[in-house]
Coordinates of C-alpha atoms in Angstrom, one line a residue:
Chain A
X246 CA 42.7 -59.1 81.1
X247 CA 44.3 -57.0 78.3
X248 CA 47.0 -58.7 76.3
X249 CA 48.3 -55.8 74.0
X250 CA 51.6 -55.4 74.6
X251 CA 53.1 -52.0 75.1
X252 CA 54.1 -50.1 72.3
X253 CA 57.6 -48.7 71.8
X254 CA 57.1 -44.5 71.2
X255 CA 59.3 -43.6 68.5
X256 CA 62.4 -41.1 69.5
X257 CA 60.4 -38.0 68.4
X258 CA 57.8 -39.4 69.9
X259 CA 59.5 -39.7 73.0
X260 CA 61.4 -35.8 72.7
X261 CA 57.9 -34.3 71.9
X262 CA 56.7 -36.0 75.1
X263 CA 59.6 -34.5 77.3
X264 CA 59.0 -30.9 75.7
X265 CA 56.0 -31.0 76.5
X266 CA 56.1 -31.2 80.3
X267 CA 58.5 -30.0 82.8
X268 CA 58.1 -32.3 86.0
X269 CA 60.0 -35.4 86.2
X270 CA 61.0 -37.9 88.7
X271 CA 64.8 -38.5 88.6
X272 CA 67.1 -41.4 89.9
X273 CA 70.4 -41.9 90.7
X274 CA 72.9 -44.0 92.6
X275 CA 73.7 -43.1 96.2
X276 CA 76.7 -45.1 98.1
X277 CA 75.2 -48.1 96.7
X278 CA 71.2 -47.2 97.2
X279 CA 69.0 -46.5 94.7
X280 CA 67.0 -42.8 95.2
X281 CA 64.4 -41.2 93.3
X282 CA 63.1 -37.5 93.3
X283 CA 60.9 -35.1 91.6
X284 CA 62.5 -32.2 89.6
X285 CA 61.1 -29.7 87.0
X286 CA 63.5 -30.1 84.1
X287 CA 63.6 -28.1 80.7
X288 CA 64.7 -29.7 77.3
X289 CA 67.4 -27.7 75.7
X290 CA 67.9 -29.2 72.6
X291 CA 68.5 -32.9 73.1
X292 CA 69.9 -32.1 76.5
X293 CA 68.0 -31.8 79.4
X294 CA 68.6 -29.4 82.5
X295 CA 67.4 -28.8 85.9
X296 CA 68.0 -26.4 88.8
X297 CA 69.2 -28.1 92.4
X298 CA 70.8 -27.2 95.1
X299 CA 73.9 -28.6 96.8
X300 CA 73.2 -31.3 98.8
X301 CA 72.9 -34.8 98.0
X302 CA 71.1 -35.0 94.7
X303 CA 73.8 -32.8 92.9
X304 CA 76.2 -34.1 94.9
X305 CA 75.4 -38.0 93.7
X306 CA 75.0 -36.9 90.1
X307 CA 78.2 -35.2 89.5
X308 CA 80.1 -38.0 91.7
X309 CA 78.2 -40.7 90.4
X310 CA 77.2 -40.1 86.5
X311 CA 74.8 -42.5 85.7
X312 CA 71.1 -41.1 86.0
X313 CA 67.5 -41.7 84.8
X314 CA 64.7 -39.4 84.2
X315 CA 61.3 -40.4 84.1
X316 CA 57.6 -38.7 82.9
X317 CA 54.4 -40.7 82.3
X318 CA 50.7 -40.0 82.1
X319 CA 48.3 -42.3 83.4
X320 CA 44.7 -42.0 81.7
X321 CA 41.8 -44.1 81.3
X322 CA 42.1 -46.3 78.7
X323 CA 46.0 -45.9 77.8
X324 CA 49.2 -44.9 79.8
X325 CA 52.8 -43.6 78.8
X326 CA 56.1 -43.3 80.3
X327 CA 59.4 -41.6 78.9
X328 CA 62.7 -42.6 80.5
X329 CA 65.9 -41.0 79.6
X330 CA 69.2 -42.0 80.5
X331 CA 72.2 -40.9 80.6
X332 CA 75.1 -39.0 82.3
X333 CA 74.7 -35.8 84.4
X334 CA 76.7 -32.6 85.0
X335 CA 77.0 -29.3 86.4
X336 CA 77.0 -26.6 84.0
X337 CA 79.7 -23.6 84.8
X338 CA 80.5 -20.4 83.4
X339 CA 79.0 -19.8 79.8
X340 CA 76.8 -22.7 79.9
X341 CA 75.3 -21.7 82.8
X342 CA 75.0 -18.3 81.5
X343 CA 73.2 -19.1 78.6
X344 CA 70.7 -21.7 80.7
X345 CA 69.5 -18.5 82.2
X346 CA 67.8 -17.8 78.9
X347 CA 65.6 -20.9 79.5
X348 CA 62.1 -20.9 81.2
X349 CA 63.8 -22.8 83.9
X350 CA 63.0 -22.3 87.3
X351 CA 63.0 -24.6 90.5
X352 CA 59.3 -25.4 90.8
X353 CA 60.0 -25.4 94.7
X354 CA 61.1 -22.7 96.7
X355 CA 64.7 -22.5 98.5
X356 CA 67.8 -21.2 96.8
X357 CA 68.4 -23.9 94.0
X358 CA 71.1 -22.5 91.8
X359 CA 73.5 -24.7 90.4
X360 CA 72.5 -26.1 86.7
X361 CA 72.8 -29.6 85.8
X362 CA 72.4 -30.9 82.4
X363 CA 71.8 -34.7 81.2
X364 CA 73.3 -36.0 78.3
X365 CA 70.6 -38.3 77.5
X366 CA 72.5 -42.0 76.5
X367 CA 69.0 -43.6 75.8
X368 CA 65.9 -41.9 75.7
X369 CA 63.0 -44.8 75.5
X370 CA 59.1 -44.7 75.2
X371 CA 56.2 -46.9 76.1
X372 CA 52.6 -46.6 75.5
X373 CA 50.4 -49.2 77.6
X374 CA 46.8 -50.3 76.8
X375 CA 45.3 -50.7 80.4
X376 CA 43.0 -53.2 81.4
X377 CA 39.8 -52.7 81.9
X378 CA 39.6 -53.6 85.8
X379 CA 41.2 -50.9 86.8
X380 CA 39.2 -48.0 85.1
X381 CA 37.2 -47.5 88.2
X382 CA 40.5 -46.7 89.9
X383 CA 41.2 -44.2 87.6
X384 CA 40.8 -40.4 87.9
X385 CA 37.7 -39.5 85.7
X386 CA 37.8 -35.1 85.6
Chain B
X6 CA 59.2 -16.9 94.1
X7 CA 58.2 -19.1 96.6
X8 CA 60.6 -19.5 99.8
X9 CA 58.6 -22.1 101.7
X10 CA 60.8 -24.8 102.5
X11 CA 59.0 -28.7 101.5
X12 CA 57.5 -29.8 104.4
X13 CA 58.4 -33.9 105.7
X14 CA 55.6 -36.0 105.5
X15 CA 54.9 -38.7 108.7
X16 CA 55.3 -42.0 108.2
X17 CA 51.6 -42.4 108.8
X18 CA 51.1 -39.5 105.6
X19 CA 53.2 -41.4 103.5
X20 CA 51.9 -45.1 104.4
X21 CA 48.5 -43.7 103.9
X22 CA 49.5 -42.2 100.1
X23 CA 50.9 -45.1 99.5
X24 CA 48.1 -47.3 100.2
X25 CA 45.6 -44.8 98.5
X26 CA 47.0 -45.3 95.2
X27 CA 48.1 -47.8 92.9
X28 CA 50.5 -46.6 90.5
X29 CA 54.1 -45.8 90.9
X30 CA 57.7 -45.5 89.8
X31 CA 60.4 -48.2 90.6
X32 CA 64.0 -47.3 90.1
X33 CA 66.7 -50.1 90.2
X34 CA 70.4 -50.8 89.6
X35 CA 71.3 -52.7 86.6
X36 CA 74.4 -53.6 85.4
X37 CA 76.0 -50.0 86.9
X38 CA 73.3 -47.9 85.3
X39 CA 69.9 -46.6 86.9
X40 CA 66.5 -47.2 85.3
X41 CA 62.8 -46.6 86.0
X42 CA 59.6 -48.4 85.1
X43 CA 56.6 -47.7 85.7
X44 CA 54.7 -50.3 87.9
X45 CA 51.3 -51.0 89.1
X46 CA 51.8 -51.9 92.9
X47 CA 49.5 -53.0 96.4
X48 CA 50.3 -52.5 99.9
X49 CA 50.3 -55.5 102.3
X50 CA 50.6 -54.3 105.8
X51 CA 54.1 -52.8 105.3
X52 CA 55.2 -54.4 102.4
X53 CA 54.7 -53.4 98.7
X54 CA 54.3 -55.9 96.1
X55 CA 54.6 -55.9 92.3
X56 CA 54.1 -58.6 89.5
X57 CA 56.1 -58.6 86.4
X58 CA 57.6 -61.1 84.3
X59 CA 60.8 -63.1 83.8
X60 CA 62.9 -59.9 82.1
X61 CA 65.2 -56.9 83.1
X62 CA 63.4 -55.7 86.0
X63 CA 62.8 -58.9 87.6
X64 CA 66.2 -60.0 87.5
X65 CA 67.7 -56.7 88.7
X66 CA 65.2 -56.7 91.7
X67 CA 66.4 -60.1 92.5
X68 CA 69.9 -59.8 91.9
X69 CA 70.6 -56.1 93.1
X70 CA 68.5 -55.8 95.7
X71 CA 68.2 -52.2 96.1
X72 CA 65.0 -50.4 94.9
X73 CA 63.0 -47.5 95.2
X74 CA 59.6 -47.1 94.5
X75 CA 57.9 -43.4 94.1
X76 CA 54.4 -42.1 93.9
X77 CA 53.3 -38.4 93.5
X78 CA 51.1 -35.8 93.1
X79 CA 51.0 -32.6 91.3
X80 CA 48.1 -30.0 92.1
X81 CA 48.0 -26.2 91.5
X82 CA 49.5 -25.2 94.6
X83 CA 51.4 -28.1 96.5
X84 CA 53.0 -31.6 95.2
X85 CA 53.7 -34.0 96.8
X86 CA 56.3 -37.0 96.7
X87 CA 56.6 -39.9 98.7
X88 CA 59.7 -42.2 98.3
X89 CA 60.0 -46.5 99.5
X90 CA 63.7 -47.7 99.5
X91 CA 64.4 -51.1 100.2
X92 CA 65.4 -54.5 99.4
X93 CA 63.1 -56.2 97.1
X94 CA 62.5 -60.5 96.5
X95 CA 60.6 -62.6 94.7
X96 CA 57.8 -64.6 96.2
X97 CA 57.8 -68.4 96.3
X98 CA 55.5 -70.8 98.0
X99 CA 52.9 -70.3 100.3
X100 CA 54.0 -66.2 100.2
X101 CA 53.1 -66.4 96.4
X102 CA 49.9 -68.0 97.3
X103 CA 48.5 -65.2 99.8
X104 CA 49.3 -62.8 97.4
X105 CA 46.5 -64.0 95.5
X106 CA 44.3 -62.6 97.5
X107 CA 45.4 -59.0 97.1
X108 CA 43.8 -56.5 94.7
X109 CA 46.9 -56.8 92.2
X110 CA 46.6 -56.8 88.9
X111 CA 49.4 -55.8 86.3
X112 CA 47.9 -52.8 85.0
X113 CA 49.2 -53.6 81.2
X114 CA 48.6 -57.0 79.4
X115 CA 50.9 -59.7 79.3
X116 CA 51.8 -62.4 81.5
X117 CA 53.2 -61.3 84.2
X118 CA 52.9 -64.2 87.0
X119 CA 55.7 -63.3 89.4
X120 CA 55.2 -61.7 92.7
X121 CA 57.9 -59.2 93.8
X122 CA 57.8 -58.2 97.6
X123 CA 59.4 -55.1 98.8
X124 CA 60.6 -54.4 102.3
X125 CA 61.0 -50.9 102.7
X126 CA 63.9 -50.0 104.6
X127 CA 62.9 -46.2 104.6
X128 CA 59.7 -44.2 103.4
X129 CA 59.9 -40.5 103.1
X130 CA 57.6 -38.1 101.8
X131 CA 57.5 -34.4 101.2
X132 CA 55.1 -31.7 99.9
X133 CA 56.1 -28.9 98.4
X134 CA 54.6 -25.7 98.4
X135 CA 54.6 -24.5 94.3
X136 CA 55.9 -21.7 93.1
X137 CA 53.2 -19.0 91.3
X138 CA 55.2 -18.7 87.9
X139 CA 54.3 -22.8 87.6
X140 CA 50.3 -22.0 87.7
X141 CA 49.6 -21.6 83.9
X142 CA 51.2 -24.7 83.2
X143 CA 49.3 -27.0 85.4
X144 CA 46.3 -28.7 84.6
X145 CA 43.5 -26.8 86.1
X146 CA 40.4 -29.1 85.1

């Protein structure tokens, strides 16, 4: 049993983490459900943007606002997760213009076109020390 | 660009991904907004269960209800997602008691003594055919 508690990342910590990678898992509020699905995101600043197209994810975030975005990494001996939070919105004319100019591109195919941008509220950052029972469950390559 | 459409997992696929791994994403309502947390979670016939401790994500389980819990995959050439929604409880009694039994372990430190069961009401699962322009930016080892 492995009583370290988790460790909060610091914010840059948690920013370097979300430039660093580009898939995600995103959740939102649906009439009163609770969904979650993967998306390849980029970080534009201290916004974030992904590609969808319309249909009910988009659909729930522009009607509904409130949204999370989630990375981690699981490895041996330690594990992270990054969870932003905020609000979410379609990006129009220039905005969506200039998103163009970002390496941003819907890692699945099907026409995904619409832009929409989170304006992170929160973003928050754990690093956990894991116990050692599970290291034989764990992916050693 | 890659046109292939994801492809919907069975119900056997995704029970059998689920059970194969350990790890996994739950998103909750609380308070109006939408968080994630990583969790370490077992399957018991159709049921998923989770410890955690007296805190946010206990409560919200037990007083929102509504949950989702999400496991993935990323490889070179196909992901893969499959999504739990459901209700979610904590155990008491003789339910607490069998749960015992099961290989779960919080995979952090800490005390974390309650059981949390969710009932999925729906489990779907995709895979997703990647796009070629993703290939240098997935881990290859």
């Amino acid at each position: 049993m492995n009583d370290t508690p988790p460790r909060t990342m610091s914010a840059g910590e948690c920013w370097q983490a979300l430039r660093e990678h580009e898939f995600g898992r995103l959740a939102y509020r649906l009439l009163g459900e609770v969904h979650i699905t993967p998306i390849n995101y980029v970080v534009d600043g201290e916004r974030l943007l992904f590609r969808t197209a319309q249909g009910n994810k988009l659909l729930s975030v522009v009607m509904h606002g409130p949204v999370a975005l989630e990375i981690d990494e699981l490895g041996v001996e330690e594990a992270w997760s990054v969870v932003a939070r905020g609000s979410a919105r379609v990006l129009e004319g220039a905005d969506a213009g200039r998103s163009e100019q970002l390496p941003l591109r819907p890692w699945v195919g099907g026409e995904k076109e619409t832009v929409v941008r989170i304006d992170p509220e929160e973003v928050t950052g754990r690093r956990f020390r894991l116990s050692k029972p599970w290291e034989h469950m764990m992916p050693t390559s």
